Coordinates of C-alpha atoms in Angstrom, one line a residue:
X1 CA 159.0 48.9 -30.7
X2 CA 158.0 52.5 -30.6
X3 CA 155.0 52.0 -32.9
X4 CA 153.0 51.0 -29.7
X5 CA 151.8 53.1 -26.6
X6 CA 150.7 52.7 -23.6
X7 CA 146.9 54.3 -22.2
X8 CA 148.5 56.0 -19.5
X9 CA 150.7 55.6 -15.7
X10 CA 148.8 56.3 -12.2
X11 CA 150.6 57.7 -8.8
X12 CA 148.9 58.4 -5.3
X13 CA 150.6 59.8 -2.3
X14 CA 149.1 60.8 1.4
X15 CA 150.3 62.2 4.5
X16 CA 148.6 60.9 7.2
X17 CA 147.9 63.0 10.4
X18 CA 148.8 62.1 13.8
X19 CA 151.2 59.4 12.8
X20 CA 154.3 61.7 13.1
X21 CA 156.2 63.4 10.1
X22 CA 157.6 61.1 7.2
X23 CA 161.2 61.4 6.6
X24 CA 160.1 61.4 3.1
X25 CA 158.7 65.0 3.7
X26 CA 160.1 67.9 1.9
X27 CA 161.2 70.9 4.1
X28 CA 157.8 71.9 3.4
X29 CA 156.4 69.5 5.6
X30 CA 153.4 67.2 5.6
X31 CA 150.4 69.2 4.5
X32 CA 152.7 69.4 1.5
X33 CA 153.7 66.3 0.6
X34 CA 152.0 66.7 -2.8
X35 CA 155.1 68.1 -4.0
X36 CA 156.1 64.4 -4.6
X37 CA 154.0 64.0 -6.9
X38 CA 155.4 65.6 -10.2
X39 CA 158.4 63.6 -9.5
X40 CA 156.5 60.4 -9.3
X41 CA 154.7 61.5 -12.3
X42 CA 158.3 62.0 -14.1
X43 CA 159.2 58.0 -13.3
X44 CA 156.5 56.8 -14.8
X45 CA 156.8 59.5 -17.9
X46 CA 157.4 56.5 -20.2
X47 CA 154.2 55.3 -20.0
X48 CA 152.3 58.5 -21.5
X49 CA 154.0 61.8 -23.0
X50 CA 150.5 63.1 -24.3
X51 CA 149.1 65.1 -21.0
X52 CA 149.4 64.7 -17.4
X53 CA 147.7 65.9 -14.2
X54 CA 147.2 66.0 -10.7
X55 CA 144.6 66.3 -7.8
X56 CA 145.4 67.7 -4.8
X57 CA 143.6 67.6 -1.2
X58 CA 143.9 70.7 1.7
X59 CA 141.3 70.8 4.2
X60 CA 143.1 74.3 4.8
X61 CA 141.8 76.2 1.8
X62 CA 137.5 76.4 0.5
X63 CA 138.8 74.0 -3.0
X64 CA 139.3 71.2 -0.9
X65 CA 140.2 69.5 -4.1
X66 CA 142.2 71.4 -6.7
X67 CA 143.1 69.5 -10.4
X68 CA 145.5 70.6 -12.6
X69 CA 145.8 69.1 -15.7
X70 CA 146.9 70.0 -19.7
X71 CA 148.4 68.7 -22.8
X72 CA 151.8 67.7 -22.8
X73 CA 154.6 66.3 -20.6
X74 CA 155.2 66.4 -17.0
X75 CA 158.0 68.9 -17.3
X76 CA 155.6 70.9 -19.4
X77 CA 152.5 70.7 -17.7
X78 CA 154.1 71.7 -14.2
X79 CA 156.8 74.0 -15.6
X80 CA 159.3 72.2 -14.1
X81 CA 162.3 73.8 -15.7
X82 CA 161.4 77.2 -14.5
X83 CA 161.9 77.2 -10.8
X84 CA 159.7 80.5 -9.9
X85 CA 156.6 78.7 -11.6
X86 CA 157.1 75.4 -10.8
X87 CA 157.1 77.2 -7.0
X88 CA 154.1 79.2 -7.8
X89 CA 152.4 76.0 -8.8
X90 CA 153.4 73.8 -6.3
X91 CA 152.2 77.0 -3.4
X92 CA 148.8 76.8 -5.1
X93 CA 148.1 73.5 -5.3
X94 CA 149.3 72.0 -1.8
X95 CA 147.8 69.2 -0.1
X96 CA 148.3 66.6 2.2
X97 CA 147.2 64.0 -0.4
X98 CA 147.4 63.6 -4.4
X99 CA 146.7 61.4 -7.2
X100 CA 148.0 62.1 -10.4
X101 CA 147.9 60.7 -13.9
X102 CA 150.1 60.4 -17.1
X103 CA 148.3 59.8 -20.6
X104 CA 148.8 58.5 -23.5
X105 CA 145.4 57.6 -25.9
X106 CA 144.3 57.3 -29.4
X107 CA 141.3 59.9 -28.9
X108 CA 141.0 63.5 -28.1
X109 CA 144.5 64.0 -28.3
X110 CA 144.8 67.1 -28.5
X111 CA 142.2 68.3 -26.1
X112 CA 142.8 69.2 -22.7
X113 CA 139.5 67.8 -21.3
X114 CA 140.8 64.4 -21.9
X115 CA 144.1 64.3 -19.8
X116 CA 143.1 63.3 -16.4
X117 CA 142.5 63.2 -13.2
X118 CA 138.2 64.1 -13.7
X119 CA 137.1 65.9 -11.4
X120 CA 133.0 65.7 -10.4
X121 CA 132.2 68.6 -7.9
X122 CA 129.6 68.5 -5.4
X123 CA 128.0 70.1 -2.8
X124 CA 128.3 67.4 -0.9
X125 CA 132.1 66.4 0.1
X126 CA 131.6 62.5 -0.3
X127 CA 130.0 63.1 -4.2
X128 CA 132.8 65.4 -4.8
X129 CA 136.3 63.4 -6.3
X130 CA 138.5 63.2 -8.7
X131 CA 139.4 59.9 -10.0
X132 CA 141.9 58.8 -12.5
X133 CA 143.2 55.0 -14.0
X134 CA 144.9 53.2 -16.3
X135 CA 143.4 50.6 -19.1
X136 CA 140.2 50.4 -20.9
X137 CA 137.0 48.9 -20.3
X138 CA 136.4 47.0 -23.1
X139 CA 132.1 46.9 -22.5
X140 CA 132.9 50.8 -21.8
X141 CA 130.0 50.8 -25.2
X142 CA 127.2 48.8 -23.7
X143 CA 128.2 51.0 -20.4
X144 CA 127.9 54.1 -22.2
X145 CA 124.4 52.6 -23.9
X146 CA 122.9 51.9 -20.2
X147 CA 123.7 55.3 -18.7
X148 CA 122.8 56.9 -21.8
X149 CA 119.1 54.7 -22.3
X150 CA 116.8 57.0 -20.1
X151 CA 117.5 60.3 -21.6
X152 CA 118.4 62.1 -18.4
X153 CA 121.9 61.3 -18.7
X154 CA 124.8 63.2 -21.2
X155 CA 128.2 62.5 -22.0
X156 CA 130.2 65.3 -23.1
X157 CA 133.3 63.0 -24.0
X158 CA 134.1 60.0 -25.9
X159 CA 136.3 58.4 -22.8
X160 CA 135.6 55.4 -20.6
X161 CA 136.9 57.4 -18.0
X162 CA 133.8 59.5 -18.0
X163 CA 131.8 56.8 -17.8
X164 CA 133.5 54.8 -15.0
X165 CA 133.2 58.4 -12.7
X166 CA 130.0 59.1 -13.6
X167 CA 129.6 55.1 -12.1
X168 CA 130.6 56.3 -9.2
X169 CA 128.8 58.8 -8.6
X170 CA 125.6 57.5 -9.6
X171 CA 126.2 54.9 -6.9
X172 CA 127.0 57.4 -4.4
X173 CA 124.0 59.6 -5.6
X174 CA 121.7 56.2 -5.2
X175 CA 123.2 54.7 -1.9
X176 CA 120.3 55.6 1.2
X177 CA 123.3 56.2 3.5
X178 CA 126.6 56.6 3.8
X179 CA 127.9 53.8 2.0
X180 CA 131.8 52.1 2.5
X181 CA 134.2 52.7 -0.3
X182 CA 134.2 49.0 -0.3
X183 CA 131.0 48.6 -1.3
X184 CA 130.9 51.4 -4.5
X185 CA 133.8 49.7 -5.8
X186 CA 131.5 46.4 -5.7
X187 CA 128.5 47.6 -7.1
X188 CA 130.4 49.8 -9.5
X189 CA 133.1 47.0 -10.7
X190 CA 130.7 44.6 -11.1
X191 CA 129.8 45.7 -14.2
X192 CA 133.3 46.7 -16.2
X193 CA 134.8 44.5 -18.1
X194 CA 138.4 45.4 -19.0
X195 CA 141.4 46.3 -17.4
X196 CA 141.7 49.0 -14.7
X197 CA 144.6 50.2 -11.6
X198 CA 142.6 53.6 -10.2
X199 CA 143.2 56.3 -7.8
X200 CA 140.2 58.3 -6.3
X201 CA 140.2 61.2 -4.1
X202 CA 137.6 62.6 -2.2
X203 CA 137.0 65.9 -0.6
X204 CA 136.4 64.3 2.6
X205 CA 140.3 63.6 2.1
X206 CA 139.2 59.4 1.5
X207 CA 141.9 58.1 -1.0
X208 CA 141.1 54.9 -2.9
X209 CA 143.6 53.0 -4.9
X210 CA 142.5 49.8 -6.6
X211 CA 143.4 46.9 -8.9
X212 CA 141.0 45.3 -11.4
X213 CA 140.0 41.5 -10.0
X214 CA 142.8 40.2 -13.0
X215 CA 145.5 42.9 -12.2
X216 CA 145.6 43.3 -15.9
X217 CA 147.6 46.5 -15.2
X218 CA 150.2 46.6 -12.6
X219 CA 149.7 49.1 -9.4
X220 CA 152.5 48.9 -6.7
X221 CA 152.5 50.7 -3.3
X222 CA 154.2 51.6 0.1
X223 CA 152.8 52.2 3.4
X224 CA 155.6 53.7 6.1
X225 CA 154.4 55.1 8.8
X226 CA 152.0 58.1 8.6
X227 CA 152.8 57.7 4.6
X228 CA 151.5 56.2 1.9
X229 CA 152.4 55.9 -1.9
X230 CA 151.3 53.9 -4.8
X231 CA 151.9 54.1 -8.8
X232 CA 151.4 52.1 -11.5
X233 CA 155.4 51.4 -11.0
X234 CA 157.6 50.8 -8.9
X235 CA 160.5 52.7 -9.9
X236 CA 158.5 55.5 -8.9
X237 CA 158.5 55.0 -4.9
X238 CA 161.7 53.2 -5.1
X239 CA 163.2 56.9 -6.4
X240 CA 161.0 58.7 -3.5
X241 CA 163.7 56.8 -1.2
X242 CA 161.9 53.5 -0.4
X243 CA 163.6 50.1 -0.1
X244 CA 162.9 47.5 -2.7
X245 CA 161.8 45.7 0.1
X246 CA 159.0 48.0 1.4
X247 CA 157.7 47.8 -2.2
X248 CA 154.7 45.7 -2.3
X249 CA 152.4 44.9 -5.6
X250 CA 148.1 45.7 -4.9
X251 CA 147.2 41.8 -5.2
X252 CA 144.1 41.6 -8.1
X253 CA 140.7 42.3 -7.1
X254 CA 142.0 44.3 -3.9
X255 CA 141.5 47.9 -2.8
X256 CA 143.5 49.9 0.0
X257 CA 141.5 52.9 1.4
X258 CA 143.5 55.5 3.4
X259 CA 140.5 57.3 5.9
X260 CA 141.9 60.2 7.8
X261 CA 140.2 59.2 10.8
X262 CA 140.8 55.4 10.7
X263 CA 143.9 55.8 8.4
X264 CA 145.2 52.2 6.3
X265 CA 143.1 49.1 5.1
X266 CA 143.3 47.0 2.2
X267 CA 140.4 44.6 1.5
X268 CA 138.9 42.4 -1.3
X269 CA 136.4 44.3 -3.4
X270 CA 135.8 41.6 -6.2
X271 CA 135.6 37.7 -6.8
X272 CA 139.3 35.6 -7.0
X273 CA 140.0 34.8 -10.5
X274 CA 142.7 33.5 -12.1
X275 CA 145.3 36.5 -13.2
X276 CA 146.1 38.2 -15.9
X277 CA 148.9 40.0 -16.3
X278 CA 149.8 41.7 -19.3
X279 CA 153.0 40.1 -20.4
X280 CA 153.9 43.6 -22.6
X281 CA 154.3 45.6 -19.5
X282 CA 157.9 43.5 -18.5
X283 CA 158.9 43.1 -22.1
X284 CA 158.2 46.7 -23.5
X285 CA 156.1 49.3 -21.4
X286 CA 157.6 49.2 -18.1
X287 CA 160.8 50.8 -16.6
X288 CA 163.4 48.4 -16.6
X289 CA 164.6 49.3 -13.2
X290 CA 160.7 48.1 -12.2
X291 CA 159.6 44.8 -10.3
X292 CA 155.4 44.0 -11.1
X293 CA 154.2 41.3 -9.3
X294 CA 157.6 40.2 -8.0
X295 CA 158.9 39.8 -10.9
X296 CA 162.2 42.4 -12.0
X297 CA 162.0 43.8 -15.8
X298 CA 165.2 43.5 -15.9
X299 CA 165.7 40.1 -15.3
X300 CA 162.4 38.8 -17.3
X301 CA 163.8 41.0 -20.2
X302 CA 167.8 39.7 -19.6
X303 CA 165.9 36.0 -19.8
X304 CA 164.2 36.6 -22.9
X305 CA 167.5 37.6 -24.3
X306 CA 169.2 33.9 -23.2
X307 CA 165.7 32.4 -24.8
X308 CA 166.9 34.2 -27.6
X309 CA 170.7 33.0 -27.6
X310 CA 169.4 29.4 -27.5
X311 CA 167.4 29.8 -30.1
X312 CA 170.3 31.1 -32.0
X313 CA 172.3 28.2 -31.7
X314 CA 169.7 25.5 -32.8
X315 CA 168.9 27.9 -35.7
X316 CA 172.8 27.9 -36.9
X317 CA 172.5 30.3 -39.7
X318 CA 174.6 32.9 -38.5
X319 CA 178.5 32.3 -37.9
X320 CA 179.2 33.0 -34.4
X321 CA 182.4 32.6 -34.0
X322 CA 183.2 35.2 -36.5
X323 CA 184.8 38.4 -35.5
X324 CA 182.1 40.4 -37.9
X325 CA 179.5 39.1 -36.2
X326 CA 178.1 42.1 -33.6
X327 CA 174.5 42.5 -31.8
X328 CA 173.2 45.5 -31.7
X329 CA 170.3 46.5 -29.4
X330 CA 167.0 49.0 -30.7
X331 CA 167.2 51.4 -27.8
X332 CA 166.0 51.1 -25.1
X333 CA 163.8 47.9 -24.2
X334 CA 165.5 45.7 -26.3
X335 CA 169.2 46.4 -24.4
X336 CA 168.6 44.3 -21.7
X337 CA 167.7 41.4 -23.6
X338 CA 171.0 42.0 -26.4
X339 CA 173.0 42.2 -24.0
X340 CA 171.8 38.9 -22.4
X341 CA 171.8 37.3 -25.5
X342 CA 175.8 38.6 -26.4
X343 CA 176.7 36.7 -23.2
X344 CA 175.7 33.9 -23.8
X345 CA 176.8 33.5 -27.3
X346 CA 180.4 35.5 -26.3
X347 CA 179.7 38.0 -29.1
X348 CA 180.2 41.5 -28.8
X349 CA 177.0 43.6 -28.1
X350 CA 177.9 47.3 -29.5
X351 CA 175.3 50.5 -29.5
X352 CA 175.5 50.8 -33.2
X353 CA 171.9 52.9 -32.9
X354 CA 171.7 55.8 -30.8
X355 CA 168.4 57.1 -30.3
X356 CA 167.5 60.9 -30.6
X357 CA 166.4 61.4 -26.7
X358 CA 165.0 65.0 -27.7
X359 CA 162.7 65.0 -30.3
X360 CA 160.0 65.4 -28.4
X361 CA 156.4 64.8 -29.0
X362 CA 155.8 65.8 -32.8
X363 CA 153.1 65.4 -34.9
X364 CA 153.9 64.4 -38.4
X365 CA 151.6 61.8 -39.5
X366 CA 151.1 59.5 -42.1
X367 CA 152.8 58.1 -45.4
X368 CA 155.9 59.4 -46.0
X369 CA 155.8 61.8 -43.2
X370 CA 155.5 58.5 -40.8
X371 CA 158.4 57.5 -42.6
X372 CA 160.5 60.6 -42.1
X373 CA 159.7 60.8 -38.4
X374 CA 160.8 57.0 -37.6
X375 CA 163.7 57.9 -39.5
X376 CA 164.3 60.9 -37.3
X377 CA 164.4 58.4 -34.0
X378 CA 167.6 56.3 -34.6
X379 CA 171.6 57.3 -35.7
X380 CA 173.2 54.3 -37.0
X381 CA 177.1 54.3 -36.2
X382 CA 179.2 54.1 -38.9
X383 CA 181.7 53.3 -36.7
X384 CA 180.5 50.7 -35.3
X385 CA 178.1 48.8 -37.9
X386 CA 180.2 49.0 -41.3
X387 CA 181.0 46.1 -42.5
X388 CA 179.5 43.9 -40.1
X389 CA 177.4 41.0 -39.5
X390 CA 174.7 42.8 -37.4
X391 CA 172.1 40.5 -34.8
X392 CA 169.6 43.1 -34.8
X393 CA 167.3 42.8 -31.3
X394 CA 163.9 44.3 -31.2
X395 CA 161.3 43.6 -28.6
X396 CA 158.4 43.1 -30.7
X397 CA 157.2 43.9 -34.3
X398 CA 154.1 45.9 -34.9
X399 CA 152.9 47.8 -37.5
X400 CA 156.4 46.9 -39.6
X401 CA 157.1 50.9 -40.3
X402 CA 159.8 51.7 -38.1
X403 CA 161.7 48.5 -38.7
X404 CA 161.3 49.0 -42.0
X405 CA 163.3 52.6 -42.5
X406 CA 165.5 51.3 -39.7
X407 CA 167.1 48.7 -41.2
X408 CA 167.1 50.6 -45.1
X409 CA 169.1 53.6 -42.7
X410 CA 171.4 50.2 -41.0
X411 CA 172.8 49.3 -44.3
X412 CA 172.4 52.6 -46.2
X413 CA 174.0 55.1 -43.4
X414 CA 175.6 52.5 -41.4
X415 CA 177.0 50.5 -43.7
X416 CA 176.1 46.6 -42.6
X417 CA 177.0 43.8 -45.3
X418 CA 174.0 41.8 -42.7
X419 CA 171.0 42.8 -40.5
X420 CA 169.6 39.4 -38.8
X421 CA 166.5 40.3 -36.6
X422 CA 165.9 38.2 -33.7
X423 CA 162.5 39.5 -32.2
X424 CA 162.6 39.1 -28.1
X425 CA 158.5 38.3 -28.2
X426 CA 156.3 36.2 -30.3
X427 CA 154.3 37.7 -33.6
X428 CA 151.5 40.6 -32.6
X429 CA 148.5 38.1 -34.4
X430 CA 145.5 39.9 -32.5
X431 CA 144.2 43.5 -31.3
X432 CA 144.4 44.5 -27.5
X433 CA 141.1 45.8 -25.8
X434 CA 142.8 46.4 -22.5
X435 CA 144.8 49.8 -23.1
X436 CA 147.4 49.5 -25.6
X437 CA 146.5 51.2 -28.6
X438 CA 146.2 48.3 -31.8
X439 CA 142.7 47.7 -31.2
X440 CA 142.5 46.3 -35.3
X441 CA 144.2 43.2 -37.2
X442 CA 144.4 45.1 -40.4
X443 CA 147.2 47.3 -38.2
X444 CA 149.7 44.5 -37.4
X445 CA 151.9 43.2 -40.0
X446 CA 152.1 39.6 -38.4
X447 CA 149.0 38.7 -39.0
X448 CA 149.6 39.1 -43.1
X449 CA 152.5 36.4 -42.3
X450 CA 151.5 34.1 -39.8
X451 CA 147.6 34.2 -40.1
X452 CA 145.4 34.9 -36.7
X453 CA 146.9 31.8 -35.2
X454 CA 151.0 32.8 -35.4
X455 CA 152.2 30.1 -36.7
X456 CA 155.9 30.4 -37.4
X457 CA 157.4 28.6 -40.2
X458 CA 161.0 28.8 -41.4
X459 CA 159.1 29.9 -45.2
X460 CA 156.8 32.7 -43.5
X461 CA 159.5 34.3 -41.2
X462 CA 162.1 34.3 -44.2
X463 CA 159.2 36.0 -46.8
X464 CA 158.9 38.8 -43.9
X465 CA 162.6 39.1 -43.5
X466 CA 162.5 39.6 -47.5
X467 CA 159.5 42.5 -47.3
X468 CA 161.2 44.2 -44.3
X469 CA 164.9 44.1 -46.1
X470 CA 166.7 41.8 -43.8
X471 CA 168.7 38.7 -44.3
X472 CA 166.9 36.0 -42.0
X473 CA 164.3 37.2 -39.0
X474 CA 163.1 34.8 -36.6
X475 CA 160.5 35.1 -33.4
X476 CA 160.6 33.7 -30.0
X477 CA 157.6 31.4 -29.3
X478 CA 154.8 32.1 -27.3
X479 CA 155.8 29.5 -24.5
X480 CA 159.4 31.2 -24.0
X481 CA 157.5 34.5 -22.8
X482 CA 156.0 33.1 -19.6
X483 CA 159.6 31.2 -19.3
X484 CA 161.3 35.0 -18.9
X485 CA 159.0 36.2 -17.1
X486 CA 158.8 33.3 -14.3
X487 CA 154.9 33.7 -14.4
X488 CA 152.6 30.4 -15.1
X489 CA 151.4 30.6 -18.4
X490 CA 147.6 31.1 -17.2
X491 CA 148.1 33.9 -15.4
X492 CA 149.5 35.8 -18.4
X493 CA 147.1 37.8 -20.8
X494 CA 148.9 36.3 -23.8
X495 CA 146.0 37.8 -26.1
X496 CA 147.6 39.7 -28.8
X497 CA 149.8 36.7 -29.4
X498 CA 147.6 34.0 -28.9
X499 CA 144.0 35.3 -30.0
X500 CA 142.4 34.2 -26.5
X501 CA 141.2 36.4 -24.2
X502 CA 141.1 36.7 -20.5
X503 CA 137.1 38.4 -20.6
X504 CA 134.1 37.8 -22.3
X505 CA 134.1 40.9 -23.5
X506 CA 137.5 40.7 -25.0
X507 CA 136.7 37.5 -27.2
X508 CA 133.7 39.2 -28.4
X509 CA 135.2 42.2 -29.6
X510 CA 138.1 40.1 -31.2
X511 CA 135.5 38.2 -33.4
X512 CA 134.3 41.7 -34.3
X513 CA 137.5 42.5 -35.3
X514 CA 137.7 39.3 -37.3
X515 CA 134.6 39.9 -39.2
X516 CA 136.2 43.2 -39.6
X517 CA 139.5 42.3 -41.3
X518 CA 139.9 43.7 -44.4
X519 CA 137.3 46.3 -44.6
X520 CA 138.8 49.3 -43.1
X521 CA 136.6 49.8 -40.1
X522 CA 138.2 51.8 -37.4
X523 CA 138.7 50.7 -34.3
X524 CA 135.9 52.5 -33.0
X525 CA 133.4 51.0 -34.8
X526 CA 134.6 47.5 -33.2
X527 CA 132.8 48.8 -29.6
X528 CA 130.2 50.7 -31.8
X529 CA 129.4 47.2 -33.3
X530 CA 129.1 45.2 -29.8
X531 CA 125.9 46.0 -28.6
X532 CA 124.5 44.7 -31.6
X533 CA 126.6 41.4 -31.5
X534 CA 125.8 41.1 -27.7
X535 CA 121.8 41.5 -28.3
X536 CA 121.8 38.5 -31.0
X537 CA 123.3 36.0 -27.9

């Protein structure tokens, strides 16, 4: 459902020298091969539209690391559709390697010092970087406490991305010698808990590119040659001309460190643990032409859709075999999934919503005004829906708002004597403190229905069909989710539909968040609150 975002998409890409020139090279040749790197940026757009940014690395120029970084989308922030700046740009900030970063967040949004990469300058060229990641440390509060306890230290920024660079450098700043890459990421990891896929850049030209120890987040790579690539999907170096086969996912806990003496290693930084993967990122966030872990998006998404079609039939409310009986797919995550779910059942699956592709980022908020923008993001087709029996499929339910005007403008505009909604994921029951922003109960709407625990009855899923304005609505279960995907159900993060977290941290701040329900504290004030809780253990 649109209501939900994403924190934000990573990409890396370096030329390595003395290996030979990389096919994948534009006609500018190696020492720009960050040209890429907007169009790897532009694959993984969908997982941030708020600002973007890159770091670049030239030992031929005296900023051996040059960021650029703003508000707004790829296209916007690298003038893409204006071919003499997009040149200019790319001129200026050439390098042989560059890690860049798309954002999406619930703070700052409007400030520029937010979007990432951060950059900390040095004098000297191992303490200067520029890092950037996706996720959220959930302990980013008691992190922010420690650095904060001696006085010495200031944070200009309310971001756990400040605090995981000025990590960094304090262990670089503390280390008696030159210390491995290796090694900071152990001494500085050892600490977060939360979910994090980084890319780190040094003006030594070191790039680091690691995955948290449960690869919470996904972060895939290539290595061809004098070449590497990585981002958070693969879509993104499948598009930059690489086979599906070359694709590889960062296993949990692992690091790959590109030296331009030594060139490519990957090795363990952290402890094996059980995974984690966050089951959201194949049923909404990522690109469906992606495959995380080994598993396509497509295909856990086209599953989901056949969990759905047997559900269907045991449910036998809806006549089948009648010829007004359509599904009709929310664009665009829930397609895959409708159109599954049509096979199987041999009904027609039509496009009776067609979503407004250019609205662009806007910023009505609030009441009515929310409202009036989720009414500006679908067309229903007359055509198409008039008179029918629709099987409305949505990937997940939310905050309620969108599906509510959206099915009022199904039978208003478009005319439906029927809107079923089959949901393609179990009820949201619990907040998510590992990047995606519902960090409160009192914002989901299953929670009102189900209580904390989901529990679906026939009498709770009908009385929210009745409050949204549909006919019947049913869920999938929580087991059918690690079904579709092919994943064992432990190495899921199932959290937000389940209540149990993969962290300490994370269960911790969802008792907060319990104590909290119903008294309209922020989500803020649930990390505010922890250090308090964790000083009474």
């Amino acid at each position: 459902m649109s209501e939900i975002h994403h924190e934000c998409g990573v990409a890396a890409i370096y030329h390595m020298s003395g290996c030979g020139r990389s096919p994948m090279c534009t006609d500018e040749g190696p020492r720009q091969i960050s040209r890429l790197l907007p169009r790897m940026l532009l694959d993984i757009q969908n997982r941030g539209q708020l600002a973007a940014g890159m770091t670049t690395y030239s030992s031929d120029r005296p900023n051996l690391l040059r960021t650029r970084k703003d508000v707004g989308t790829v296209t916007e922030v690298f003038r893409l559709n204006h071919r003499a700046k997009v040149e200019a740009l790319m001129k200026t900030y050439a390098g042989s390697a560059a890690i860049g970063h798309v954002r999406y967040a619930t703070c700052g949004q409007d400030d520029r010092n937010y979007a990432q990469p951060f950059e900390r300058k040095h004098i000297h060229k191992r303490k200067w970087f520029s890092f950037c990641f996706n996720g959220q440390l959930s302990n980013y509060g008691l992190l922010r406490e420690r650095l904060l306890a001696d006085g010495d230290h200031h944070l200009s920024l309310d971001t756990d991305t400040e605090i995981m660079l000025h990590e960094f450098g304090r262990i670089l700043s503390n280390a008696d010698g030159r210390m491995d890459w290796i090694d900071v990421l152990k001494q500085t990891t050892e600490g977060f808990d939360g979910a994090y896929s980084l890319a780190l850049l040094t003006a030594e030209g070191e790039m680091i590119v690691a995955r948290d120890p449960l690869g919470v987040k996904p972060m895939c790579y290539v290595h061809e040659g004098p070449l590497f690539a990585a981002a958070s999907e693969s879509v993104a170096l499948l598009n930059l001309g690489f086979e599906n086969e070359q694709i590889k996912s960062l296993p949990p806990g692992h690091a790959i460190i590109i030296d331009p003496k030594t060139g490519f290693r990957m090795e363990r930084f952290a402890p094996e643990r059980t995974p984690a993967h966050c089951f959201f990122e194949w049923i909404y966030f990522a690109n469906v032409a992606s495959t995380l872990d080994d598993r396509s998006v497509y295909m856990s998404r086209t599953h989901l859709g056949e969990e759905l079609a047997r559900a269907e039939r045991k449910l036998d409310m809806v006549p089948l075999d009648d010829p007004d009986t359509i599904i009709v797919p929310v664009p665009d995550t829930s397609k895959a999934a409708a159109d599954a779910m049509a096979y199987e059942l041999s009904i027609p699956c039509r496009e009776g919503l067609i979503r407004n592709r250019y609205a662009g980022r806007t910023f009505i908020e609030g009441g009515r005004a929310r409202k009036a923008k989720a009414a500006t993001k679908y067309t229903p087709l007359r055509e198409v829906l008039e008179g029918k029996r629709i099987i409305l499929v949505e990937d997940s339910i939310v905050r309620s708002t969108t599906m509510n005007v959206l099915l009022d403008r199904i039978r208003d505009v478009g005319g439906a004597k029927e809107i079923h909604v089959r949901v393609a994921c179990p009820p949201i029951v619990a907040p998510c403190f590992y990047g995606i922003d519902m960090s409160t109960i009192d914002q989901l709407i299953a929670p009102k229905y189900f209580g904390i625990d989901g529990e679906l009855t026939d009498e709770s899923q009908q009385k929210l069909a009745d409050d949204l304005g549909a006919d019947t609505l049913r869920y999938l279960p929580v087991e059918a989710i690690a079904r579709a995907i092919g994943k064992p159900a432990d190495h899921l993060c199932r959290a937000c539909v389940t209540g149990k977290y993969p962290t300490d941290i994370g269960q911790h701040l969802y008792q907060i968040a319990l104590d909290n329900r119903g008294s309209k504290v922020d989500s803020q004030r649930t990390y505010e609150q922890l250090a308090e809780v964790m000083s009474q253990d």
